[in-house]
Structures are given as C-alpha cells and as structure tokens.
Backbone as ProteinMPNN parsed JSONL, in Angstrom:
{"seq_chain_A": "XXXXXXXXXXXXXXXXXXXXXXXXXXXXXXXXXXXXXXXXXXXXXXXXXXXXXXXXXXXXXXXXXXXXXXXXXXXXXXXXXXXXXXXXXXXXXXXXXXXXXXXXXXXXXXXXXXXXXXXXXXXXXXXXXXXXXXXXXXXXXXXXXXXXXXXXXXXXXXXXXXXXXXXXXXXXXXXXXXXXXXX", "coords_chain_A": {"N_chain_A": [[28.528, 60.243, 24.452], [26.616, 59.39, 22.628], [27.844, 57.796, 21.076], [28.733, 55.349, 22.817], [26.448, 54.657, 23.226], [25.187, 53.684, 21.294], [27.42, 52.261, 20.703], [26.676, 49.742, 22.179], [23.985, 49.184, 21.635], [24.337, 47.789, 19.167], [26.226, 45.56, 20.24], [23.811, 44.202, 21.875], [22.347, 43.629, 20.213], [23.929, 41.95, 18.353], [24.375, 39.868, 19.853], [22.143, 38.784, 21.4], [19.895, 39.157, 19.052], [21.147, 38.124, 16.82], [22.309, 35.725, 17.58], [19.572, 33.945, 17.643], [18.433, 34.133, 15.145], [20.392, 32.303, 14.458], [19.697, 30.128, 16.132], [17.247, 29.463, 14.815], [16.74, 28.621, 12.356], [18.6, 26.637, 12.66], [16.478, 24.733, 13.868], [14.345, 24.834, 11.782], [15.54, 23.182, 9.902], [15.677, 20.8, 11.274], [13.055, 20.15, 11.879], [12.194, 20.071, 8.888], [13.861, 17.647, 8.388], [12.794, 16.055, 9.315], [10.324, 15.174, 9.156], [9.97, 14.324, 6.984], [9.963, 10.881, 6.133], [9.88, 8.867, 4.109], [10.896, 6.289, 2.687], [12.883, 4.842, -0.031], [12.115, 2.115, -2.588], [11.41, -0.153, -1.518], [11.521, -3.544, 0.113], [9.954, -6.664, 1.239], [10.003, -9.548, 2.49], [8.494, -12.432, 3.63], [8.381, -16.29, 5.011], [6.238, -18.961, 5.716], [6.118, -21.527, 8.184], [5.429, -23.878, 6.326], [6.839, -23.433, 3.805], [5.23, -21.47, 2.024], [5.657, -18.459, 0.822], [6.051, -14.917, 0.326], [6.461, -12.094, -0.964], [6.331, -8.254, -1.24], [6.688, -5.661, -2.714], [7.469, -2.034, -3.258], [7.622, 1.141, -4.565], [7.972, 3.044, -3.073], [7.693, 3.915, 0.423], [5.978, 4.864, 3.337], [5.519, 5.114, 6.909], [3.319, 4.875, 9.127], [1.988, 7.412, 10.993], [0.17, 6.907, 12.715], [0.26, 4.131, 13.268], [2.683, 2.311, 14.391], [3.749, -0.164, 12.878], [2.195, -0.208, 10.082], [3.145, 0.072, 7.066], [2.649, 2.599, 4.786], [2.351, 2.288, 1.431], [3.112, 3.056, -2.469], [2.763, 2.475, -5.558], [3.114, -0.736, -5.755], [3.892, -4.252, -5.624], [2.614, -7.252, -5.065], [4.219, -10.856, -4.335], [2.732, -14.051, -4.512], [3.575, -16.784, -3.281], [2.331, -20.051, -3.002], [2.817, -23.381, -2.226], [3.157, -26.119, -4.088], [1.445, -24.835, -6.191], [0.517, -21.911, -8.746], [2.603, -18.989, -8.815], [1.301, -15.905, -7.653], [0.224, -12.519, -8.533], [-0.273, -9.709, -7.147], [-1.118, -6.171, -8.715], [-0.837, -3.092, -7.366], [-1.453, 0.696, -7.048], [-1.345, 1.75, -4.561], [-0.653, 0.463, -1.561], [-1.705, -0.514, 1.777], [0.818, -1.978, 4.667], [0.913, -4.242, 6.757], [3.472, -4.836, 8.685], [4.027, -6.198, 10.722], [1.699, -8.808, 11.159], [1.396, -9.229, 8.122], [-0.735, -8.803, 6.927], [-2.501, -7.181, 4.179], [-3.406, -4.653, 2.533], [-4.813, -3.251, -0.164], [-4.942, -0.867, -3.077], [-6.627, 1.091, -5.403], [-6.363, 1.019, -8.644], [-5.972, -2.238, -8.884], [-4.991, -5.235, -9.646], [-4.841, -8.637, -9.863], [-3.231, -11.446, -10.88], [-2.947, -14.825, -12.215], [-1.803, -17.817, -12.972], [-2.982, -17.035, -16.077], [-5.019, -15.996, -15.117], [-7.053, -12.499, -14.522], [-8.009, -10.53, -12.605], [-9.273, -7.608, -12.135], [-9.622, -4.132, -9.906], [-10.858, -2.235, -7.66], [-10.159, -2.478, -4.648], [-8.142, -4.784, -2.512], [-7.982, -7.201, -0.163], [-5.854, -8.863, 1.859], [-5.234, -11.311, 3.661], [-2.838, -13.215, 4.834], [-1.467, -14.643, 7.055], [-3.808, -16.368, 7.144], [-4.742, -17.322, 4.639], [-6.371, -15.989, 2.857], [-8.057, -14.364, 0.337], [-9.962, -11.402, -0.299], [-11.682, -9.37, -2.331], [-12.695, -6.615, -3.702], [-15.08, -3.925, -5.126], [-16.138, -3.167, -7.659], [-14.968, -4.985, -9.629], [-13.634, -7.141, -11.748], [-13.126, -9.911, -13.955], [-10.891, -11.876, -15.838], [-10.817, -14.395, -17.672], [-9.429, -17.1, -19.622], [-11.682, -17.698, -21.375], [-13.583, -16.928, -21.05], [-15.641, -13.815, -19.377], [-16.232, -11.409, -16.162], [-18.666, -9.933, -14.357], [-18.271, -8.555, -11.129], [-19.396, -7.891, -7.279], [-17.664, -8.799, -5.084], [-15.331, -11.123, -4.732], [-14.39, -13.802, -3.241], [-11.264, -15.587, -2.594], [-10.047, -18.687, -1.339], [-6.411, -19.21, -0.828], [-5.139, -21.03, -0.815], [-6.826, -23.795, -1.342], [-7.799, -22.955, -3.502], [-10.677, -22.378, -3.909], [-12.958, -20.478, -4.818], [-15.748, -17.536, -4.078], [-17.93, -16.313, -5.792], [-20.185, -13.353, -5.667], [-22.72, -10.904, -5.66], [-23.566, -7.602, -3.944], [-26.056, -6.67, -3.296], [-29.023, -8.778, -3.055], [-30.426, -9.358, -5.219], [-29.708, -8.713, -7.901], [-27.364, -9.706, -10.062], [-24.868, -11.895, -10.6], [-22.649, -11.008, -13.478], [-22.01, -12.817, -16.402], [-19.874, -13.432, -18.997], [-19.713, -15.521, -21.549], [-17.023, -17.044, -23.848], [-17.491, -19.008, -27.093], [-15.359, -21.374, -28.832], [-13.624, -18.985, -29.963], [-16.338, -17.164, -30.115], [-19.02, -15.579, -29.427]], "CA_chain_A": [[27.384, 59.508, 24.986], [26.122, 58.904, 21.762], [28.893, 56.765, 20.511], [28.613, 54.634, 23.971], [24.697, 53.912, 23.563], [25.411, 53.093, 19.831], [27.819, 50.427, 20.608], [25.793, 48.925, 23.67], [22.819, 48.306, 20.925], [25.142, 46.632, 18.118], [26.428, 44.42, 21.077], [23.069, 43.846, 22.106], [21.839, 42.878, 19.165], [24.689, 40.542, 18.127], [24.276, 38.61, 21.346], [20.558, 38.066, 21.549], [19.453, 38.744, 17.721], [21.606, 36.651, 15.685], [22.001, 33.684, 18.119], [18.233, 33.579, 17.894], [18.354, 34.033, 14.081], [20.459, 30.869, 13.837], [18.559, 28.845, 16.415], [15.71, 29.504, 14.117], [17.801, 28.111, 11.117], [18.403, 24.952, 13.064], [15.209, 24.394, 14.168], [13.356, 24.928, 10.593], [16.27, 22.133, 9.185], [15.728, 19.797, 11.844], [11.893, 20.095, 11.209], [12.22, 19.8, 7.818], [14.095, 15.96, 8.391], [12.073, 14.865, 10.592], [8.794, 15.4, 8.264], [10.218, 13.653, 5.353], [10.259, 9.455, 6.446], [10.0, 8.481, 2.969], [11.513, 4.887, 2.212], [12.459, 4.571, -1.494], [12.671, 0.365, -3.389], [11.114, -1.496, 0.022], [11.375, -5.0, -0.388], [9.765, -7.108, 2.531], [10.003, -11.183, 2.079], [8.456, -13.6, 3.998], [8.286, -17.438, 4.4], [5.547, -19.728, 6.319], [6.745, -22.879, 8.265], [4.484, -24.629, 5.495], [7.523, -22.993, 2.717], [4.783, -20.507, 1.41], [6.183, -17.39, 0.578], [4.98, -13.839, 0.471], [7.605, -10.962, -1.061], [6.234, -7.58, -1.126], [7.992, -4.752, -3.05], [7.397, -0.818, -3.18], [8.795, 2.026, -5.535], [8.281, 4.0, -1.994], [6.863, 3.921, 1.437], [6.554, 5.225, 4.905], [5.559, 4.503, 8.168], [2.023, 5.377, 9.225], [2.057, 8.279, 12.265], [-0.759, 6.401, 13.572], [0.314, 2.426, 13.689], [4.479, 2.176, 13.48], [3.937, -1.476, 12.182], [1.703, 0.248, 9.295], [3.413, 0.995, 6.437], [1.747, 3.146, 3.473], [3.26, 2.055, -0.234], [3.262, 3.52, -3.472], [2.93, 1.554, -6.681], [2.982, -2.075, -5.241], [3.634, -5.459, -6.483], [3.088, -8.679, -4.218], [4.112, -12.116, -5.216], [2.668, -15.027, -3.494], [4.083, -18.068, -3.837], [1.989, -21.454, -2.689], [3.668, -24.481, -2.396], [2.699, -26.538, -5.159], [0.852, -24.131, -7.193], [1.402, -21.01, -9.3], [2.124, -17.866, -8.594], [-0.023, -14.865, -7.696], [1.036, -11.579, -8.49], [-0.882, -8.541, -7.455], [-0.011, -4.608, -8.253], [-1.559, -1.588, -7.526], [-1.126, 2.02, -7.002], [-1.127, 2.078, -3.095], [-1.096, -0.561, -0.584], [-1.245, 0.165, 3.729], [1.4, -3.127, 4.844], [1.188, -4.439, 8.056], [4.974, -5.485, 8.747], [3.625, -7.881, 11.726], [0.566, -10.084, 10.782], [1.617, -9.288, 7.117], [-2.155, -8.515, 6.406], [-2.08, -6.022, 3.12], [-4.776, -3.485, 1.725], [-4.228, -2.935, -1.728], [-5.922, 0.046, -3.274], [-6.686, 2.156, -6.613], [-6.115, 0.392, -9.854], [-5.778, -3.222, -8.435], [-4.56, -6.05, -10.465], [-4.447, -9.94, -9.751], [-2.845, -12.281, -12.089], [-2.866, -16.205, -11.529], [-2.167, -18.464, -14.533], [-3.774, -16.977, -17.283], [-6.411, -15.472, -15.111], [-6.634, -11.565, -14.55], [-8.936, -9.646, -11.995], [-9.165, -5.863, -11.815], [-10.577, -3.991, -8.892], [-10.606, -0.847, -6.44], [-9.49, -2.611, -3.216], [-8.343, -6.168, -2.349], [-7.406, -7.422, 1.334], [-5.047, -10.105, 2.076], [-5.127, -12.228, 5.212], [-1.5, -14.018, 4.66], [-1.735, -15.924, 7.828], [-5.812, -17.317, 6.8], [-4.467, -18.221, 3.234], [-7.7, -15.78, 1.977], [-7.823, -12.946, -0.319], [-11.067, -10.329, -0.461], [-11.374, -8.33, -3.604], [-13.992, -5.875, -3.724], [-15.058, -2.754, -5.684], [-15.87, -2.792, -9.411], [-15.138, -6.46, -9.814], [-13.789, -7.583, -13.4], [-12.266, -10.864, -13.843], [-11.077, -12.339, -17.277], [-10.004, -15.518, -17.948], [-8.954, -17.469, -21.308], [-12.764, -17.766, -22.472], [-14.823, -15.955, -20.689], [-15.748, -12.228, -18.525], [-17.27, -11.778, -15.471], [-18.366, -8.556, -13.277], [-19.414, -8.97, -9.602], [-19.681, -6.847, -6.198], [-16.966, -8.884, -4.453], [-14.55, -12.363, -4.817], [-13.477, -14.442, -2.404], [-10.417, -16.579, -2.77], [-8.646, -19.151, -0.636], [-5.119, -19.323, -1.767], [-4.43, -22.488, -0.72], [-7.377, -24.452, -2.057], [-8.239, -21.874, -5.018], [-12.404, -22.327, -4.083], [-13.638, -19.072, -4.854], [-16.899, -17.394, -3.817], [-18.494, -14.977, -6.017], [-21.453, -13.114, -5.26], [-23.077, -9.507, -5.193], [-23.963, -7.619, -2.105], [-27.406, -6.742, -3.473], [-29.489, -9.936, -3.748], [-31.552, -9.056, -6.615], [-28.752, -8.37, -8.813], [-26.741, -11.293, -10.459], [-23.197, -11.455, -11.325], [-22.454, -10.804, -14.702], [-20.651, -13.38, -17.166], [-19.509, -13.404, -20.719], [-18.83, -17.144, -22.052], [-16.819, -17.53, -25.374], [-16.545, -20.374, -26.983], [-14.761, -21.308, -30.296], [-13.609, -17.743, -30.08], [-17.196, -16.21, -30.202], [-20.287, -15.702, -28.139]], "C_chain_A": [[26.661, 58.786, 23.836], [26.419, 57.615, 21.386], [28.418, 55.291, 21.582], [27.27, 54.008, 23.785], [24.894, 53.183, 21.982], [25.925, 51.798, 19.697], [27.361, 49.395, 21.863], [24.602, 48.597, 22.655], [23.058, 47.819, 19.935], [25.595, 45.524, 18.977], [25.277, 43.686, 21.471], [22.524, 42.762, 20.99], [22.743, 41.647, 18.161], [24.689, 39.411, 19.008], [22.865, 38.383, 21.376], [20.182, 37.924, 19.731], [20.063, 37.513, 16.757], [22.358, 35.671, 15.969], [20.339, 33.338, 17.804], [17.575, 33.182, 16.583], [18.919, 32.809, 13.664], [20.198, 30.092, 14.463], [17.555, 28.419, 15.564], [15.545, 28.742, 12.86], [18.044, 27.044, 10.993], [17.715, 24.224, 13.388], [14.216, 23.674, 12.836], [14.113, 23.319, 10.01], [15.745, 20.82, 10.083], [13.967, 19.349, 11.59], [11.424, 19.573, 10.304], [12.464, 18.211, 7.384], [13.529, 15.48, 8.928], [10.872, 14.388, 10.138], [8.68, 14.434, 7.645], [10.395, 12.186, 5.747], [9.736, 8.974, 5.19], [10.636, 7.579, 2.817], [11.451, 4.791, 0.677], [13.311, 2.995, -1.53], [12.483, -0.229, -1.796], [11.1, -2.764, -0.693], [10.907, -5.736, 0.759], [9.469, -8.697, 1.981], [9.411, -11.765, 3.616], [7.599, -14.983, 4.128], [7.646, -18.105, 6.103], [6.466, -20.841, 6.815], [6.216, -24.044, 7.054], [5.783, -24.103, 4.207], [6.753, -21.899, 1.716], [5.097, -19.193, 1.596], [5.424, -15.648, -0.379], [5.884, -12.832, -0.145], [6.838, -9.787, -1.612], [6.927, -6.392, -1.874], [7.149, -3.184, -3.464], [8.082, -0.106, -4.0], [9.245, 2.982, -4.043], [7.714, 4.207, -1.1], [7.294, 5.263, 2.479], [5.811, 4.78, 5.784], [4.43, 5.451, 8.849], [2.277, 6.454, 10.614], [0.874, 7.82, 12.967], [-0.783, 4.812, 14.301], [1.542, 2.466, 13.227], [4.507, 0.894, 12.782], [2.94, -0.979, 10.492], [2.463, 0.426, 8.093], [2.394, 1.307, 5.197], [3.215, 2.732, 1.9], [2.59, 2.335, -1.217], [3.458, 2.55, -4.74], [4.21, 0.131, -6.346], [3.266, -3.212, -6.242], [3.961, -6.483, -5.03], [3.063, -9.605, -4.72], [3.56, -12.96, -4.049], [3.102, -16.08, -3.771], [3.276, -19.444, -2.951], [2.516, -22.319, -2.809], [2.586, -25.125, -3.061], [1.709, -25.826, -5.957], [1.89, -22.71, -7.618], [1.857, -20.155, -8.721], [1.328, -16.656, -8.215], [0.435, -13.726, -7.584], [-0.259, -10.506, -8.368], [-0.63, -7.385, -7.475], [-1.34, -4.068, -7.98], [-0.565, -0.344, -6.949], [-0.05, 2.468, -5.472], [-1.295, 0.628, -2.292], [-1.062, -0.38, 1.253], [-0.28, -1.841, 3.723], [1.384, -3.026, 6.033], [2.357, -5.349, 8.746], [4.786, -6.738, 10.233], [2.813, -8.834, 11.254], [1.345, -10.132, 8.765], [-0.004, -9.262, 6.348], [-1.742, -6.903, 5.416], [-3.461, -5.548, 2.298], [-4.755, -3.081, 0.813], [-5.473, -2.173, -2.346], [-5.982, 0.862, -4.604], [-5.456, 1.108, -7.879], [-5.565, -0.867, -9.22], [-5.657, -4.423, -9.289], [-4.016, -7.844, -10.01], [-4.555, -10.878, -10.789], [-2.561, -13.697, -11.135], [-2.726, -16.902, -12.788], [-3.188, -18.738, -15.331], [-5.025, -16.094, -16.797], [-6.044, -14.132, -14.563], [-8.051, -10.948, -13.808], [-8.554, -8.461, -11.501], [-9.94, -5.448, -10.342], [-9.891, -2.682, -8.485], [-9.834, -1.17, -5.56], [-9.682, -4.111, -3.47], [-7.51, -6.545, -1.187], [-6.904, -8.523, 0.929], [-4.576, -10.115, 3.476], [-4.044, -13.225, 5.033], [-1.641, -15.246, 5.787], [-3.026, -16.941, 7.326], [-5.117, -18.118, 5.347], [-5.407, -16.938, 2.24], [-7.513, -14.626, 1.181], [-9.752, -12.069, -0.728], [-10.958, -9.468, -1.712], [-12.961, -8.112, -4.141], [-13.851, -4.513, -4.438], [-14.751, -2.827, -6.761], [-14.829, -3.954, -9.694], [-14.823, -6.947, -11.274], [-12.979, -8.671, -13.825], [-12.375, -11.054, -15.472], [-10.496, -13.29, -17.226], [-10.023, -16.225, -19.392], [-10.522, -17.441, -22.022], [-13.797, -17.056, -21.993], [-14.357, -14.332, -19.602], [-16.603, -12.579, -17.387], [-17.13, -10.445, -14.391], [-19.479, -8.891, -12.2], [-19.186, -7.369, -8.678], [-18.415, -7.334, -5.577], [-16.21, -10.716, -4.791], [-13.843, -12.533, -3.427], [-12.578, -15.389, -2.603], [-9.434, -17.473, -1.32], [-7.464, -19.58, -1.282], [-4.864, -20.878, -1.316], [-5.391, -23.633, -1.508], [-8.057, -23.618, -3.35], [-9.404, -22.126, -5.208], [-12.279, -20.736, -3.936], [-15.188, -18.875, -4.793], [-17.022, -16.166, -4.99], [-19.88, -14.166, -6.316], [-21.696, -11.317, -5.52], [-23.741, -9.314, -4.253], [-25.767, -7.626, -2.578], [-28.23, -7.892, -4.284], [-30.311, -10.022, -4.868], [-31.097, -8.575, -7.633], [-27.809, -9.479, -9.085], [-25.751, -10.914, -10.937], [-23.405, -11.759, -12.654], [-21.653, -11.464, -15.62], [-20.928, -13.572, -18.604], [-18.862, -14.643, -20.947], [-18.345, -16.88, -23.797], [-16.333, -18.735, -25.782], [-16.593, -20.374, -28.498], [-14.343, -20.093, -30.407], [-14.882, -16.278, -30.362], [-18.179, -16.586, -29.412], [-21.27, -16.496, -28.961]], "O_chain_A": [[26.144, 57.687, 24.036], [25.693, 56.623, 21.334], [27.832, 54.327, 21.089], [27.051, 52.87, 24.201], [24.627, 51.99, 21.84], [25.53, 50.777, 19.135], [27.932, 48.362, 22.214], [24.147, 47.482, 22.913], [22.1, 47.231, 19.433], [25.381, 44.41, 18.498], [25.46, 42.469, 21.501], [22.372, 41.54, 20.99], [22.268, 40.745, 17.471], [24.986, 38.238, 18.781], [22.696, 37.164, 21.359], [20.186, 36.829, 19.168], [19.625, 36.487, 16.236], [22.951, 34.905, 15.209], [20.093, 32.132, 17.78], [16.646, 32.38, 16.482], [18.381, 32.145, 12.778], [20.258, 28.986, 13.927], [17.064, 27.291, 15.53], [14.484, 28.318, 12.402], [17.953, 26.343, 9.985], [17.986, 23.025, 13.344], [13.626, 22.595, 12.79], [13.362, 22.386, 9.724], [15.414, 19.82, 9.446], [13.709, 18.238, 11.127], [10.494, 18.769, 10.379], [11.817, 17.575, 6.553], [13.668, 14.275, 9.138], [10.359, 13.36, 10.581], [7.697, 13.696, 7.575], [11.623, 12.124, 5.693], [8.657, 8.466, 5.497], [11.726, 8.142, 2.711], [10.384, 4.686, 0.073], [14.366, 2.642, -1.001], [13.398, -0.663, -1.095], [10.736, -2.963, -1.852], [11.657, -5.403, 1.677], [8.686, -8.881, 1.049], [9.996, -11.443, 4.65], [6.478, -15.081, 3.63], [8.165, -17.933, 7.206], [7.444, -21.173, 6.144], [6.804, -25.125, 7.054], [5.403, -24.76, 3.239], [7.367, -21.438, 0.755], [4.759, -18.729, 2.686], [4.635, -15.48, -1.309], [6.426, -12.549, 0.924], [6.469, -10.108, -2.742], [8.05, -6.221, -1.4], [6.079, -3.353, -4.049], [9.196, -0.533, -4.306], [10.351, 3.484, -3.839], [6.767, 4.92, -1.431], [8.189, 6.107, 2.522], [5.247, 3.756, 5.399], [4.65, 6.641, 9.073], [3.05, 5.882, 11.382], [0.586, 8.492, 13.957], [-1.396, 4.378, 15.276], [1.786, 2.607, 12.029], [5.42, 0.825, 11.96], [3.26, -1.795, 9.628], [2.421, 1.655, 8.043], [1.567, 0.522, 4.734], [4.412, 2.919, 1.682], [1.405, 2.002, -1.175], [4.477, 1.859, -4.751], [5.418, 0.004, -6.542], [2.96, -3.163, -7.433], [4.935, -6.535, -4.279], [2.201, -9.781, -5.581], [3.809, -12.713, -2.869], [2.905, -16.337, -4.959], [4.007, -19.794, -2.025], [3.021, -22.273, -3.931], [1.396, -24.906, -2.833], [0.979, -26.651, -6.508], [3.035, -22.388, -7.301], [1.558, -20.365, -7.546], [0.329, -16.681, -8.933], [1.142, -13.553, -6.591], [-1.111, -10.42, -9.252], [0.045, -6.99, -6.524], [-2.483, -4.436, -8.252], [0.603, -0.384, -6.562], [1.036, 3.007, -5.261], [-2.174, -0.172, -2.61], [0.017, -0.03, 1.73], [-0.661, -2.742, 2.976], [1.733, -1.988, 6.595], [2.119, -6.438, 9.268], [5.366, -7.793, 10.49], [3.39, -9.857, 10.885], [1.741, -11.216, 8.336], [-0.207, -9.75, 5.236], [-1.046, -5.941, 5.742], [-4.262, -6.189, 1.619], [-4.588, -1.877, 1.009], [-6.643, -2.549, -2.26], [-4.89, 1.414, -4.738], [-4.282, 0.739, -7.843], [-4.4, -0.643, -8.889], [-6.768, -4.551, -9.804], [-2.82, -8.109, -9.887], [-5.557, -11.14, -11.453], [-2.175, -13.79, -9.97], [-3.507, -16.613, -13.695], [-3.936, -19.703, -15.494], [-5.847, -15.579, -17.556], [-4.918, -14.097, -14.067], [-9.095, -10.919, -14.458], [-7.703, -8.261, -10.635], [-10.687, -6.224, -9.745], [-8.805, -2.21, -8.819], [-8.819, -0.497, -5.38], [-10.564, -4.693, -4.101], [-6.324, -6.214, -1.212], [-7.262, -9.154, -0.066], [-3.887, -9.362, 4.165], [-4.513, -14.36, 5.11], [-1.854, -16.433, 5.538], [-2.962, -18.166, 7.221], [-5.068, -19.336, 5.176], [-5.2, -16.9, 1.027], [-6.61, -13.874, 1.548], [-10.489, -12.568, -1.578], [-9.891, -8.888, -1.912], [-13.863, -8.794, -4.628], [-12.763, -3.937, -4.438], [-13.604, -2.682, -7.185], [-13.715, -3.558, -10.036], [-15.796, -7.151, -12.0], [-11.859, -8.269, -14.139], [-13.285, -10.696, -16.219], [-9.411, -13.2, -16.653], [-10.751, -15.732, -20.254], [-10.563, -17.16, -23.219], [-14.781, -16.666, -22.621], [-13.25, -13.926, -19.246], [-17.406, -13.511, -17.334], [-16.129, -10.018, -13.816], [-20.661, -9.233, -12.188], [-18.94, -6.239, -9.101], [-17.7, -6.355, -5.359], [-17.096, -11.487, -5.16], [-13.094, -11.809, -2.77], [-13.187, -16.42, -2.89], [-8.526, -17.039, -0.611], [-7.535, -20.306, -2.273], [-4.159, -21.64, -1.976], [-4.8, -24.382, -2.286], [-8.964, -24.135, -4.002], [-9.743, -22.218, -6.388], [-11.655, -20.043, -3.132], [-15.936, -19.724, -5.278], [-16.243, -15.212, -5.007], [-20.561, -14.499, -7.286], [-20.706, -10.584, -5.535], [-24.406, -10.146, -3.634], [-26.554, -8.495, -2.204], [-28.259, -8.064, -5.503], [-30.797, -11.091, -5.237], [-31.849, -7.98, -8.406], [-27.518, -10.187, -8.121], [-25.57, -9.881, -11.582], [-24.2, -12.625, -13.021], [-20.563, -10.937, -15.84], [-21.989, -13.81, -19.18], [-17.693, -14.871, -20.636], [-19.107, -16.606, -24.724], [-15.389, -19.402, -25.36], [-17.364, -19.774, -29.247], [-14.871, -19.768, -31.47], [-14.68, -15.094, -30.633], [-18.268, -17.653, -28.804], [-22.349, -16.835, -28.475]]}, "name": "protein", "num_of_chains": 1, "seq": "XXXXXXXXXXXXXXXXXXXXXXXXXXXXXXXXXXXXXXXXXXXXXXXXXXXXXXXXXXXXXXXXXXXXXXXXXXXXXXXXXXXXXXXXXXXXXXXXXXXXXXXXXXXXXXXXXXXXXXXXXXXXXXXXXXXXXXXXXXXXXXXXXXXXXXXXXXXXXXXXXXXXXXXXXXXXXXXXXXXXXXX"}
C-alpha cells in the first residue's frame, strides 16, 4: 500500500508540477522580450516637396507605450538641410521624435550649430512642417565675435529672422561684443 500511494504522488507531481514549472519558464522569457523594444543606430530621413531635407539619427530608441508614432532617442543628432542655405546640425542627449508630423523635442545638453554660430540649451522644439525652431532653457549662443544669454530664441529656418527675448520683462538679454579680438 505504501509503495502504491508513493508512486501515485511522483506521477502526480510529474504531471501537474513540472508542466507548470516549465509554463512558468516560458512565460518569464516571453515577458522578458516583450519588455525590451529597444532600437539600436535609427536613422529616419525626410524630404519636403520644396527639396528641404530633415535626417534624424539615434545611437538608440524606442517606441513610446503611450503614442506608437512617439519615439524616445538617446544621444541625437539632426541635420537640416534648407534649400539654398547651410546646414543646421543639432545634438543632444535625448530627443521624443514624432515619426508623423516629424515635430522633435530635443532635451539635456542641447547643441545647435549653423555656420560658425553655436547655441547651447536645455530643450529645443522643432516644428519641421512651420520651418520654426524654439530653444529654451539656459540660453547661450556664441558666434564669431560676440556672447549672448537669454530665456528663449526663436528661429525661422527658412528666413533665419530670429527673435530673442526673456520671459521676465524687467530682465534684459545678456550680450558680450568683441571687437578686434577684445572687449
């Protein structure tokens, strides 16, 4: 009788326990891939009916769980390209990309270069369709002869008028002129 109940709870337990042990096994794995949507070297290009061109590039993204057209990126670089003008290259750390409108949020250590000229910042929006670029937060532009620290810059890319202003009116933007190589 012994023997008999002995092998009725090794059978038992091979048939319910360790199917259940490797459901549990396949579960945790499948879990595990499903977590991880990590994109490494994104590259995203594109080109206006006007020939202005936009290319985008990432060391590593993913894909927001709140907006699928969202993506989040990791040490950024966008080029812009204007027809008949220069360049415009901006990096930073992080950027959110919006793979439809192509509107881009660029965030933590922010960097725009334009021939010769160089503005730092926290955060800087880009409206691709508008032409416009926003760049706000700790404000530091340099160009060949002079400095200049504001609250916020506005740029249109297509006609390169810029606004720059601080939010608090009783505070004046800040500029450093050199000329002949000294103040």
């Amino acid at each position: 009788i012994f023997l008999v109940i002995s092998l009725i709870l090794l059978v038992i337990y091979f048939i319910f326990f360790n199917k259940n042990e490797n459901l549990v096994k396949i579960n945790k794995a499948e879990i595990d891939n499903s977590v991880d949507n990590k994109i490494l070297d994104l590259k995203y290009n594109a080109i206006d009916e006007d020939g202005n061109s936009y290319v985008i590039e990432s060391a590593a993204g993913k894909v927001s769980e709140k907006e699928k057209n969202l993506l989040i990126l990791e040490k950024v670089t966008g080029v812009i390209k204007i027809k008949n003008s220069e360049d415009i290259i901006i990096l930073s750390d992080f950027a959110n990309y919006n793979k439809t409108t192509l509107d881009t949020y660029f965030y933590d250590n922010v960097r725009l270069t334009y021939d010769g000229h160089s503005i730092d910042s926290n955060e800087l929006f880009m409206n691709y369709i508008d032409k416009n670029i926003n760049i706000k937060n700790n404000v530091r532009y340099k160009g060949l002869n002079n400095k200049l620290y504001a609250d916020i810059v506005e740029i249109d890319l297509v006609t390169k008028f810029s606004k720059i202003y601080m939010l608090d009116n009783q505070k004046k933007v800040k500029v450093e002129l050199k000329q002949n190589g000294s103040n």
